[in-house]
Coordinates of C-alpha atoms in Angstrom, one line a residue:
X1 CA 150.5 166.7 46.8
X2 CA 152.2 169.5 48.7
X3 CA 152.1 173.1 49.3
X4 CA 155.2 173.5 51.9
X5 CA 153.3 173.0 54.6
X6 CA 152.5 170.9 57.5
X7 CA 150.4 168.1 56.3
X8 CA 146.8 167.8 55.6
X9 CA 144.3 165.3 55.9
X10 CA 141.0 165.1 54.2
X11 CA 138.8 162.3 55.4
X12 CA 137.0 160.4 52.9
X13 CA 133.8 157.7 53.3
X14 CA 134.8 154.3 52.9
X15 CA 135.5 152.7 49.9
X16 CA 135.3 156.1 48.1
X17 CA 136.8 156.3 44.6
X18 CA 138.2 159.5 42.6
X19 CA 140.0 159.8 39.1
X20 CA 140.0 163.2 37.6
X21 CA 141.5 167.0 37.9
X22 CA 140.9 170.6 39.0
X23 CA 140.5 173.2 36.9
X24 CA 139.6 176.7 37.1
X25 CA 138.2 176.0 40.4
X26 CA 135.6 173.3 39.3
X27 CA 136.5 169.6 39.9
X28 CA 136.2 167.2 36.8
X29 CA 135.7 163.4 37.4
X30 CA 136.2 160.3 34.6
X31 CA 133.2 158.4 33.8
X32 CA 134.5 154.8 32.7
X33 CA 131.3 154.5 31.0
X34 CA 131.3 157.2 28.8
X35 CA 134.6 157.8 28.7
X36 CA 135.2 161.3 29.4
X37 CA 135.6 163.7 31.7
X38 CA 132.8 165.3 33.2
X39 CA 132.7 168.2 34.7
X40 CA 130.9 168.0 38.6
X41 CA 128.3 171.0 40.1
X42 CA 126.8 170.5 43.2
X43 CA 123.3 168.7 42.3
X44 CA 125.6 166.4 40.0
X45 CA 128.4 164.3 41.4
X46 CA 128.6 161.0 40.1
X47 CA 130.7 158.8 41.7
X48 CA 130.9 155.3 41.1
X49 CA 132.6 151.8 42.5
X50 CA 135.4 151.5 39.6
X51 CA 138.9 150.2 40.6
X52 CA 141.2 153.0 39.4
X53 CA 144.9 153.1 39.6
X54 CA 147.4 154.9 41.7
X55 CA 150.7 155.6 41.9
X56 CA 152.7 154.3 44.9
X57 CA 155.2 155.4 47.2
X58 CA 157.8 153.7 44.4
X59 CA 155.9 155.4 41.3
X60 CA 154.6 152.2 40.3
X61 CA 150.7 151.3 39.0
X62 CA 148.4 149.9 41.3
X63 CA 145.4 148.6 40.7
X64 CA 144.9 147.1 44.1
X65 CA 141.4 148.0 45.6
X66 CA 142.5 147.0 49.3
X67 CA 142.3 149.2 52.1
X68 CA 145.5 151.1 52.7
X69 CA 146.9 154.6 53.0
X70 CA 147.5 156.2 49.3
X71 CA 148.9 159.2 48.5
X72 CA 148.0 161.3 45.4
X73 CA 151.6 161.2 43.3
X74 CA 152.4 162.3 39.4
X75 CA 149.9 163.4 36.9
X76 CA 148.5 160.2 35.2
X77 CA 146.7 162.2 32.9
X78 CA 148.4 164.5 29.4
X79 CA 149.9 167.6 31.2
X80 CA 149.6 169.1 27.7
X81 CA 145.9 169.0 27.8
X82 CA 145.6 169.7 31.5
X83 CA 147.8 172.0 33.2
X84 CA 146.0 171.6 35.9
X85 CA 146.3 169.1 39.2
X86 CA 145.1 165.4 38.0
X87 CA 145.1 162.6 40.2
X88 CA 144.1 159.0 40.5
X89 CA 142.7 158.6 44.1
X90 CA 141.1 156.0 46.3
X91 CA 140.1 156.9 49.5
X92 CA 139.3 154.3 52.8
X93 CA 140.3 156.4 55.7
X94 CA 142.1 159.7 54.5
X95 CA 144.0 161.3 52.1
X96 CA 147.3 163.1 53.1
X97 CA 148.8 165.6 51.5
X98 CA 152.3 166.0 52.2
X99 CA 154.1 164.2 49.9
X100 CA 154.4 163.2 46.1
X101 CA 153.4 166.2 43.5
X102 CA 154.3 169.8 44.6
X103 CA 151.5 172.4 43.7
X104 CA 151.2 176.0 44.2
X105 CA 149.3 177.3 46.8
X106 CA 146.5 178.4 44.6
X107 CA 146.3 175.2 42.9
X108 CA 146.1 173.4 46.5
X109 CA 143.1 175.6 47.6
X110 CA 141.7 174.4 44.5
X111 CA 141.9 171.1 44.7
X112 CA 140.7 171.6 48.8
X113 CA 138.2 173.3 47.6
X114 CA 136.7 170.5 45.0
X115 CA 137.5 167.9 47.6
X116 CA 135.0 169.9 50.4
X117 CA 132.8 170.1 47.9
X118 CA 132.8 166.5 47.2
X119 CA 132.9 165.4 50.7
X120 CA 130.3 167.4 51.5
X121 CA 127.8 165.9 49.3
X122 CA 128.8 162.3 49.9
X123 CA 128.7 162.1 53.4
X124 CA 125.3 162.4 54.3
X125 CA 124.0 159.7 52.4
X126 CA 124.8 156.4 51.1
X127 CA 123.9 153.3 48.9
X128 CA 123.6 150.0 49.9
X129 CA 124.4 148.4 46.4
X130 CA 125.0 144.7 47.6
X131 CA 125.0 142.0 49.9
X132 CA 125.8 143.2 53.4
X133 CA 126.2 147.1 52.1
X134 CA 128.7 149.0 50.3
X135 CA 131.9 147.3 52.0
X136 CA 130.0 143.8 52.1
X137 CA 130.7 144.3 56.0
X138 CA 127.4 145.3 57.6
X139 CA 128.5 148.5 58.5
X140 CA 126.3 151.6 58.0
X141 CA 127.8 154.5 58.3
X142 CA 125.3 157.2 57.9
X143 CA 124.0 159.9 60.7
X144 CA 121.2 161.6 61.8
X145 CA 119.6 158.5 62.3
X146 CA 116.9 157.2 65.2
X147 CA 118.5 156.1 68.2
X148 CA 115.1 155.1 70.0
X149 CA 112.2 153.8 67.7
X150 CA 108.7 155.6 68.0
X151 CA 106.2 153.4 70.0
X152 CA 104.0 153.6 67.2
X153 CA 106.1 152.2 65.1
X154 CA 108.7 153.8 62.1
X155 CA 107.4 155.5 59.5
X156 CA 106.6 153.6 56.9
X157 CA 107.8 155.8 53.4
X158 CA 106.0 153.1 50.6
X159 CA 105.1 149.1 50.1
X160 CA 105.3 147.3 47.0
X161 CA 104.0 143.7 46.4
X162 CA 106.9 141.2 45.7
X163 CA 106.9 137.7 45.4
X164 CA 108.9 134.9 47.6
X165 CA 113.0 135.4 48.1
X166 CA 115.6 135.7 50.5
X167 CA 117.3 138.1 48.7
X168 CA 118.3 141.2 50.3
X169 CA 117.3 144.7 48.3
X170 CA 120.2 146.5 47.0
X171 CA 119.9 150.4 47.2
X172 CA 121.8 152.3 44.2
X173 CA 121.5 155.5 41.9
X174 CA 118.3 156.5 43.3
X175 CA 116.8 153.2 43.2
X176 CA 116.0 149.6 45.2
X177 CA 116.8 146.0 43.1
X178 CA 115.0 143.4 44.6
X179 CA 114.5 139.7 43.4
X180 CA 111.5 137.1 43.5
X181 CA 110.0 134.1 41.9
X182 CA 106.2 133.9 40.1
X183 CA 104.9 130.1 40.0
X184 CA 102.0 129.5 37.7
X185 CA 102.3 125.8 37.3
X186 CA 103.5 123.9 35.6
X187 CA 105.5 127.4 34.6
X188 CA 107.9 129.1 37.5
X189 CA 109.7 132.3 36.6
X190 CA 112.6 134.8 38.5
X191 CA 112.3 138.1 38.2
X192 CA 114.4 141.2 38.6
X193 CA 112.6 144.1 39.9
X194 CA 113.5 148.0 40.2
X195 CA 111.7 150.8 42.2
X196 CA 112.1 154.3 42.5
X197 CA 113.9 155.1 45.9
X198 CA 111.8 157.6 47.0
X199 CA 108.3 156.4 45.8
X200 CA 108.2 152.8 45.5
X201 CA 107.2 153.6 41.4
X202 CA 107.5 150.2 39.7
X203 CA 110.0 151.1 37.0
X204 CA 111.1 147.7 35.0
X205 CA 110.7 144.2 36.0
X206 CA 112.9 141.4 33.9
X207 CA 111.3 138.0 34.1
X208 CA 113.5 134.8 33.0
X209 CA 112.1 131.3 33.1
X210 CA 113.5 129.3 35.2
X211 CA 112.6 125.1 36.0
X212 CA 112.4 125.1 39.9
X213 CA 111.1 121.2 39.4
X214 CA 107.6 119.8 40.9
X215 CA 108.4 120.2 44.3
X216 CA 108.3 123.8 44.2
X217 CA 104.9 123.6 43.6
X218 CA 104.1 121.6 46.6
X219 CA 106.3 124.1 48.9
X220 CA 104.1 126.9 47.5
X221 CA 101.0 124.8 48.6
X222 CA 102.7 124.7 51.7
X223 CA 103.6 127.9 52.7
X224 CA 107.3 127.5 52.1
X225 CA 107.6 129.1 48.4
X226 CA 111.0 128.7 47.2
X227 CA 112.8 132.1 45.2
X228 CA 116.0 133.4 44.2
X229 CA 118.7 133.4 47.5
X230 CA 121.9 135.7 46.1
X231 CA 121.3 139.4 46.3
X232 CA 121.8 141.1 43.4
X233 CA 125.1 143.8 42.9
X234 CA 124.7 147.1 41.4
X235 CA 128.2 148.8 39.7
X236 CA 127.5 151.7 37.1
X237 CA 124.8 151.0 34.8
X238 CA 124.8 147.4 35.6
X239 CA 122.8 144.8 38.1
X240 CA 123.9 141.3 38.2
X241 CA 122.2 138.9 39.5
X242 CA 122.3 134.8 40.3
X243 CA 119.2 133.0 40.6
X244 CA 118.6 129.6 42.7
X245 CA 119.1 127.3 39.3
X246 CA 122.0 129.1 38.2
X247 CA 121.1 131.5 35.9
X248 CA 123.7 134.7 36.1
X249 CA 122.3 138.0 34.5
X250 CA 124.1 140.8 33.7
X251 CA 121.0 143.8 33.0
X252 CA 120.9 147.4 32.2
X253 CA 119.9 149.1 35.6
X254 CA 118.2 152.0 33.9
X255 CA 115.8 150.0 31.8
X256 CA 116.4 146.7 32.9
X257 CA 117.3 145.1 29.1
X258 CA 119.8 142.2 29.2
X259 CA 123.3 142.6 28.7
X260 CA 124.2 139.4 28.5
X261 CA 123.4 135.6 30.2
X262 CA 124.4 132.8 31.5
X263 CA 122.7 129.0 32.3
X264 CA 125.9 128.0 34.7
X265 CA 123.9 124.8 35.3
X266 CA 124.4 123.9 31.4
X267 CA 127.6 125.2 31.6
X268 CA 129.5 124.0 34.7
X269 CA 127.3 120.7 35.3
X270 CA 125.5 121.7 38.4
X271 CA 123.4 119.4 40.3
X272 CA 119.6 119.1 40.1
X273 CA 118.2 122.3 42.3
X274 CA 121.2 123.7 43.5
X275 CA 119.7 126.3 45.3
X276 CA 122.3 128.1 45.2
X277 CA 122.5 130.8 47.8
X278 CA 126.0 132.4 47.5
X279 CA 125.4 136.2 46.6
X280 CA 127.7 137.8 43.6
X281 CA 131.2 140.1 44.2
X282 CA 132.6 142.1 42.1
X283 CA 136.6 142.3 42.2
X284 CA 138.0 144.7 39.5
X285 CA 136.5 143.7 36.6
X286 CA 135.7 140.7 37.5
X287 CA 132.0 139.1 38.7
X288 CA 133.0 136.5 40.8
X289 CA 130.6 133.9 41.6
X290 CA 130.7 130.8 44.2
X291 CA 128.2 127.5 42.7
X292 CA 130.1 124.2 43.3
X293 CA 130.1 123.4 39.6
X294 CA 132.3 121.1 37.6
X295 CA 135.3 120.6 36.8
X296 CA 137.3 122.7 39.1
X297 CA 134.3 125.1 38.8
X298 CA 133.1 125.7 42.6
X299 CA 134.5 129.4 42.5
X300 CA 134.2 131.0 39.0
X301 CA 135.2 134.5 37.8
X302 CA 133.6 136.3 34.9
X303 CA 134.5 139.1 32.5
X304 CA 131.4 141.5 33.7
X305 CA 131.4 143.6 30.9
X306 CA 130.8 140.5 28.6
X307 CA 130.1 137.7 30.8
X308 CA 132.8 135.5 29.5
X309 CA 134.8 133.1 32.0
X310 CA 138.0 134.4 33.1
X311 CA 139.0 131.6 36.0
X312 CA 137.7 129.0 37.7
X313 CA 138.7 127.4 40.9
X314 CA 138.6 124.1 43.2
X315 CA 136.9 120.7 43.2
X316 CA 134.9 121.2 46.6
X317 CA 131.2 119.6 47.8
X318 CA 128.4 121.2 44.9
X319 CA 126.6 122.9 47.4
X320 CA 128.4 126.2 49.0
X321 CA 126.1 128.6 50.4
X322 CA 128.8 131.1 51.9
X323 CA 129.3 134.6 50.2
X324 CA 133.1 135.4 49.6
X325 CA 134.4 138.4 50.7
X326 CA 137.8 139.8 49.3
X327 CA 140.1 141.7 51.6
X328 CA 143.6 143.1 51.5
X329 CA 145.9 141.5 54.0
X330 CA 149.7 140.1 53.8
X331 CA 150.2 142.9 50.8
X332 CA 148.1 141.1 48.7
X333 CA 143.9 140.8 47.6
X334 CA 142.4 137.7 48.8
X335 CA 139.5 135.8 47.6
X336 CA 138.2 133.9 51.3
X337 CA 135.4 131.4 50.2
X338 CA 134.2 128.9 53.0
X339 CA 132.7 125.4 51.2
X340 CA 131.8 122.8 53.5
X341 CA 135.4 121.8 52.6
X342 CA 136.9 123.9 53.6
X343 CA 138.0 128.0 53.7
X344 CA 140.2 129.2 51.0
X345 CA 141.8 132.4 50.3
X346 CA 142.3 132.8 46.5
X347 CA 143.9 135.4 44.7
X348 CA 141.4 136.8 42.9
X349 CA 142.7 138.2 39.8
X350 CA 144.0 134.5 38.8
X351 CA 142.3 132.4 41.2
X352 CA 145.5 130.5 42.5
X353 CA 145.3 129.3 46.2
X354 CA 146.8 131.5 48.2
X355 CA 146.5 128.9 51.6
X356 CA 143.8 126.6 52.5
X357 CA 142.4 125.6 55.8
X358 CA 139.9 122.0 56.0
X359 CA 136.5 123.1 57.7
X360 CA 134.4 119.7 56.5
X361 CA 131.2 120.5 57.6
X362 CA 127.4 119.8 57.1
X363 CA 126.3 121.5 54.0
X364 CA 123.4 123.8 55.1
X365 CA 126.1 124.9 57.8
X366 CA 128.5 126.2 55.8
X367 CA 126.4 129.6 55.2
X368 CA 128.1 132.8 57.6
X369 CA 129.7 135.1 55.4
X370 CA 133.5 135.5 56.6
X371 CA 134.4 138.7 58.7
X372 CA 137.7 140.8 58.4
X373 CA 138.4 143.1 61.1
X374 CA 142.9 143.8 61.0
X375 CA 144.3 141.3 61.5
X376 CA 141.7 138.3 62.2
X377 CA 139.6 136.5 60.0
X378 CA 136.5 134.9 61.5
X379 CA 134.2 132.1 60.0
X380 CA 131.5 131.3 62.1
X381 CA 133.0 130.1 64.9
X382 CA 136.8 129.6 63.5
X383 CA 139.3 132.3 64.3
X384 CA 142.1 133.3 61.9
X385 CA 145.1 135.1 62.5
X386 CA 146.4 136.5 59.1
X387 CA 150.1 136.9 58.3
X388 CA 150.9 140.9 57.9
X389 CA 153.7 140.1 55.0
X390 CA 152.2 137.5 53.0
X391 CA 149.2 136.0 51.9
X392 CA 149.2 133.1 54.8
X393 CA 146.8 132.3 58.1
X394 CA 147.0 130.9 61.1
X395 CA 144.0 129.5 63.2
X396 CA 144.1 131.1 66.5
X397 CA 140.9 129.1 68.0
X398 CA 139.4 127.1 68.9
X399 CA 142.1 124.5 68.9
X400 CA 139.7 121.6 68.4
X401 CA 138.4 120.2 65.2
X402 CA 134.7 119.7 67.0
X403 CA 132.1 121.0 64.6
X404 CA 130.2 122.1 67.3
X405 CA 132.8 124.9 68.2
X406 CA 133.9 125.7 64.5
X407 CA 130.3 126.5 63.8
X408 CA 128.6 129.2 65.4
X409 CA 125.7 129.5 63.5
X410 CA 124.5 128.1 60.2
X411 CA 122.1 131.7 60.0
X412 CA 123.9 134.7 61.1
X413 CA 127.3 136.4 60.5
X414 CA 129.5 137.4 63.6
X415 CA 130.4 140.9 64.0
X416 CA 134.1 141.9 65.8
X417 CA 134.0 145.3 67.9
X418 CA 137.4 145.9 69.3
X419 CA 138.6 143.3 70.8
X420 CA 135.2 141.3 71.5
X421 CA 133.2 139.5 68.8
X422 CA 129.8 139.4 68.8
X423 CA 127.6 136.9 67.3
X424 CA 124.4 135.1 66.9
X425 CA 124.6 131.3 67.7
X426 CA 122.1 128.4 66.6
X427 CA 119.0 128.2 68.7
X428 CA 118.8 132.3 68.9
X429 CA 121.3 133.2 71.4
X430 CA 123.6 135.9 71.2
X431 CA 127.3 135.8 72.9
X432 CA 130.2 137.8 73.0
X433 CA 133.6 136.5 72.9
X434 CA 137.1 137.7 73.3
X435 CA 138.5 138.1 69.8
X436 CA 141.6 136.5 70.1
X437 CA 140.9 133.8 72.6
X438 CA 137.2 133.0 72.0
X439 CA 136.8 132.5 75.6
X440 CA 132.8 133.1 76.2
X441 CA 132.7 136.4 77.9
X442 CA 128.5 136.3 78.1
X443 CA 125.2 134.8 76.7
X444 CA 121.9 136.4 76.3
X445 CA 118.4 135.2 75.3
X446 CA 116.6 138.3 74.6
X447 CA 117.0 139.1 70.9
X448 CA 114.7 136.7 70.0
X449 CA 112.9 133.4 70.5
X450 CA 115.1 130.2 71.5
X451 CA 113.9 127.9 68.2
X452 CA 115.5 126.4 65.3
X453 CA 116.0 128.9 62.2
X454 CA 116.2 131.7 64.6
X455 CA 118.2 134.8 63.0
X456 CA 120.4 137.8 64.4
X457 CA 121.2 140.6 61.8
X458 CA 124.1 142.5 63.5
X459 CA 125.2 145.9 61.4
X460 CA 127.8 148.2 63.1
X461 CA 125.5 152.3 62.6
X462 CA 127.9 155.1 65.1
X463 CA 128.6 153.9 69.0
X464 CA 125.9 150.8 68.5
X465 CA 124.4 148.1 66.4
X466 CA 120.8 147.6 64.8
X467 CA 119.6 143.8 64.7
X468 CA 117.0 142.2 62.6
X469 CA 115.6 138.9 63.7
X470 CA 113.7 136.0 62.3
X471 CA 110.6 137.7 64.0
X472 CA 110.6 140.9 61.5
X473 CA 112.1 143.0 64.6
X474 CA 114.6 145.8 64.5
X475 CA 116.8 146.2 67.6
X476 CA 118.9 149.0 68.7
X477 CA 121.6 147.9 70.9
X478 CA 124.9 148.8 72.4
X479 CA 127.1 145.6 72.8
X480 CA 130.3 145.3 75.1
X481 CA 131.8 143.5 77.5
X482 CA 129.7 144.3 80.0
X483 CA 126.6 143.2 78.3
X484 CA 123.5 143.3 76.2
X485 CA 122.0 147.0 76.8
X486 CA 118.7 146.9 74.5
X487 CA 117.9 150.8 73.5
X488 CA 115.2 150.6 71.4
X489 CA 112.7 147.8 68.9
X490 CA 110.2 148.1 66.8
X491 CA 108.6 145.6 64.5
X492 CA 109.4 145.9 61.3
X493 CA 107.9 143.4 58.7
X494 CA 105.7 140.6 59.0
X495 CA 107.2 137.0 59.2
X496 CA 105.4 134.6 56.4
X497 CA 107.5 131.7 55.4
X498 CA 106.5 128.9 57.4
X499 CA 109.4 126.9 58.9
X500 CA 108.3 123.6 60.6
X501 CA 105.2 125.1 63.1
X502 CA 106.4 128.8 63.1
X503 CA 106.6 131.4 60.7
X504 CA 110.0 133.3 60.1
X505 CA 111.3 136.3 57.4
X506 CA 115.0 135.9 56.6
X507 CA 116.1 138.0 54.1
X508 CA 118.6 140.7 55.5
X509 CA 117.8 144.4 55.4
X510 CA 119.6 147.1 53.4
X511 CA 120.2 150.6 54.6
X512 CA 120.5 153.6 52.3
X513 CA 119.9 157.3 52.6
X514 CA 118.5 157.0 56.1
X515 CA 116.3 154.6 55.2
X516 CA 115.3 150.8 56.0
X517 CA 114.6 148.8 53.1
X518 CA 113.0 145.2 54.4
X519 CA 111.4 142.4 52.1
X520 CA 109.2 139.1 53.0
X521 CA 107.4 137.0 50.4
X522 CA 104.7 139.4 49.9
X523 CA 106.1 143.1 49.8
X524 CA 109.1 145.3 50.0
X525 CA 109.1 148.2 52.3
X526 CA 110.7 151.4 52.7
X527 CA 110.7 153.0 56.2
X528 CA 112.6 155.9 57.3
X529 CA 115.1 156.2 60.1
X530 CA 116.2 159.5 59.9
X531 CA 116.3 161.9 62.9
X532 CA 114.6 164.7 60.9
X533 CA 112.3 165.0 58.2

């Protein structure tokens, strides 16, 4: 898009996604669901995660969803119909406009228009509508939120009773998806829960019957209740969800009626409790799912509209308890999936091995969700270097095949700042490396207590980084090479599941709107962390 001029460049929220037109000053956007255009006023902007195509640089379709400079080229749309400026758009840094279709200058301030319009009601706020928020990266990007923590503690906006999970809530559409167990023996149920964002309002809960086996019971008894593990992922008018057994729900997230199921333990020969633990992706239109099943089932990719298999992938170990991420490196989408096998990129539209690297580990190790920050690729403690023109890796450290420094932690997920990575290591210590060496730059002990289980939550808010620990405690730190500089903590949420002779919560947070959303085994809570009222 061009007027003549200089360029311009419009900066979008990440992992933003546009298809529609301008017209008589009013921007129109497609809704995949209903299939039509809609047309957008201020109170009304719906804007959902759908992969749309482009046109790139060579006026070819692409249907990639990886981060990359795109440029808004030919109409895609009936010029017939619409004489006005149509586009195809997704944005994850900027859009430029300087090259590609040629408007007039009236039609440009238009289309600048709509797009300030749009920005200007997107930025302030976001969801949170799976596992590790909207990029699956732990990054919250959202303003006007508390730097220091009032010494009375944060406000705490509504609590709703829930039963026991390590499930994260997901925050989508004006509303928070949470899932928990019920256990009436010799009956045990999992249950899909929805609340109104802003008032805790109960508004559907879907209960499926699930057989967690005898010794369920006896962990109830004992303070240890087992529940669902994956965190359910919002798209549209869908939440999916994978329970510990292996049942894989596909649910209307305005009424909570279900679209369709799956028992992937009947249908992929899972072991007995599989616990699984791996939380859902969606990739296109694909629901992509990680349970160790057989044959050639660990990794298995669903149509998500009907639920009907459309790959599956590699013989590795049944239990896998690492969530894939899928990033865009070497020009092409890669699935990474760590098994105690070992990690894998796929590609994820057919599931072929793009390269492999053996990691054989302990099961209940093999649990960090990988981390993509450029060009690195870190899981746990083993450092990729990935190939800028094809789909290839490299290790870059540590050099040995000792366990011990392959494994960070079996319980939190590194984060990479620059050139430093930050990360929570077994026993409750937090270190910071250098990225591309690993060399230890230092070690601190005073997140939280030095024990077995213990947890660091790291997600990347502005200039510094809020932490959740095993204790229920938020944390407000700046992190670099100098050091740990603590700002602010507060606690947050009462640790109840008993673990050995202490008591521990788990389940990762979810930030959305300026909000905190935090669960144990007994509630769900919604605090606010916004600067202003």
């Amino acid at each position: 898009m061009s007027n003549g001029n200089n360029p311009k460049r419009h900066h979008f929220p990440p992992e933003f996604y546009l298809n529609g037109f301008t017209r008589d000053g009013l921007l129109w956007l497609y809704d995949r669901e209903r299939k039509q255009y809609r047309r957008q006023a201020p109170h009304n902007t719906a804007i959902t995660g759908h992969c749309y195509a482009f046109e790139n640089e060579k006026g070819e379709k692409d249907y990639s969803v990886g981060p990359r400079l795109i440029r808004a080229c030919r109409p895609t749309v009936n010029r017939r119909k619409f004489s006005q400026m149509n586009f195809f758009l997704r944005g994850t840094g900027f859009l430029r406009t300087g090259a590609g279709v040629r408007l007039s200058n009236h039609k440009m301030a238009r289309l600048t228009a709509a797009l300030g319009l749009l920005l200007s009601m997107s930025i302030p706020a976001e969801d949170w509508p799976q596992f590790r928020g909207p990029n699956r990266d732990s990054v919250w990007n959202e303003t006007g939120i508390l730097q220091t923590f009032p010494a009375e503690g944060l406000k705490v906006c509504w609590r709703a009773p829930v039963g026991a999970g390590v499930s994260s809530p997901v925050v989508a559409g004006g509303r928070v998806y949470v899932t928990d167990s019920k256990l009436e023996k010799p009956k045990a149920w999992e249950r899909v829960h929805c609340f109104d964002e802003k008032s805790g309002k109960p508004l559907w809960t879907f209960s499926d019957e699930v057989n967690y086996g005898e010794g369920a019971f006896h962990q109830q008894e004992q303070g240890s209740p087992s529940g669902p593990c994956p965190t359910p992922i919002v798209e549209g008018r869908r939440v999916f969800t994978l329970g510990a057994t292996g049942h894989l729900l596909c649910l209307e997230a305005r009424k909570g009626r279900a679209v369709w199921k799956r028992i992937l333990s009947e249908d992929y020969a899972l072991i007995e409790s599989p616990n699984l633990t791996s939380c859902p992706l969606i990739e296109g239109g694909l629901l992509i799912v990680v349970i160790g099943g057989k044959p050639g089932a660990c990794v298995v990719a669903f149509d998500k509209r009907t639920g009907k298999e459309f790959w599956r992938a590699l013989d590795d170990p049944p239990r896998a308890f690492s969530s894939p991420i899928v990033i865009s490196a070497g020009g092409k989408r890669q699935l990474i999936v760590w098994t105690p096998k070992a990690v894998t990129s796929l590609n994820p539209a057919t599931g072929r091995t793009w390269w492999r690297e053996a990691l054989v580990t302990r099961e209940d190790y093999a649990v960090a969700t990988p981390v993509f920050h450029g060009d690195l690729l870190l899981v746990s403690g083993l450092m990729f270097q990935l190939d800028r023109n094809q789909p290839s890796a490299s290790v870059l450290w540590p050099e040995t095949k000792a366990l011990s420094l392959r494994v960070l932690s079996h319980t939190c997920m590194p984060l990479i700042l620059g050139e430093h990575v930050f990360a929570g290591k077994m026993g409750g210590r937090l270190v910071c490396l250098e990225a591309r060496t690993g060399k230890q730059v230092w070690e601190t002990d005073k997140v939280t207590g030095l024990a077995n289980g213990a947890t660091i939550h790291l997600t990347l808010n502005g200039d510094s980084v809020l932490i959740f620990t095993d204790q229920g405690n938020l944390i407000r730190v700046r992190l670099d090479v100098k050091g740990y500089h603590e700002l602010s903590r507060v606690h947050l949420i009462e640790p109840d599941y008993q673990f050995g002779d202490r008591k521990i919560v788990w389940a990762p947070l979810a930030f959305a709107n300026r909000h905190v959303f935090a669960r144990n085994n007994q509630e769900l809570i919604c605090a606010s962390l916004a600067t202003k009222p």
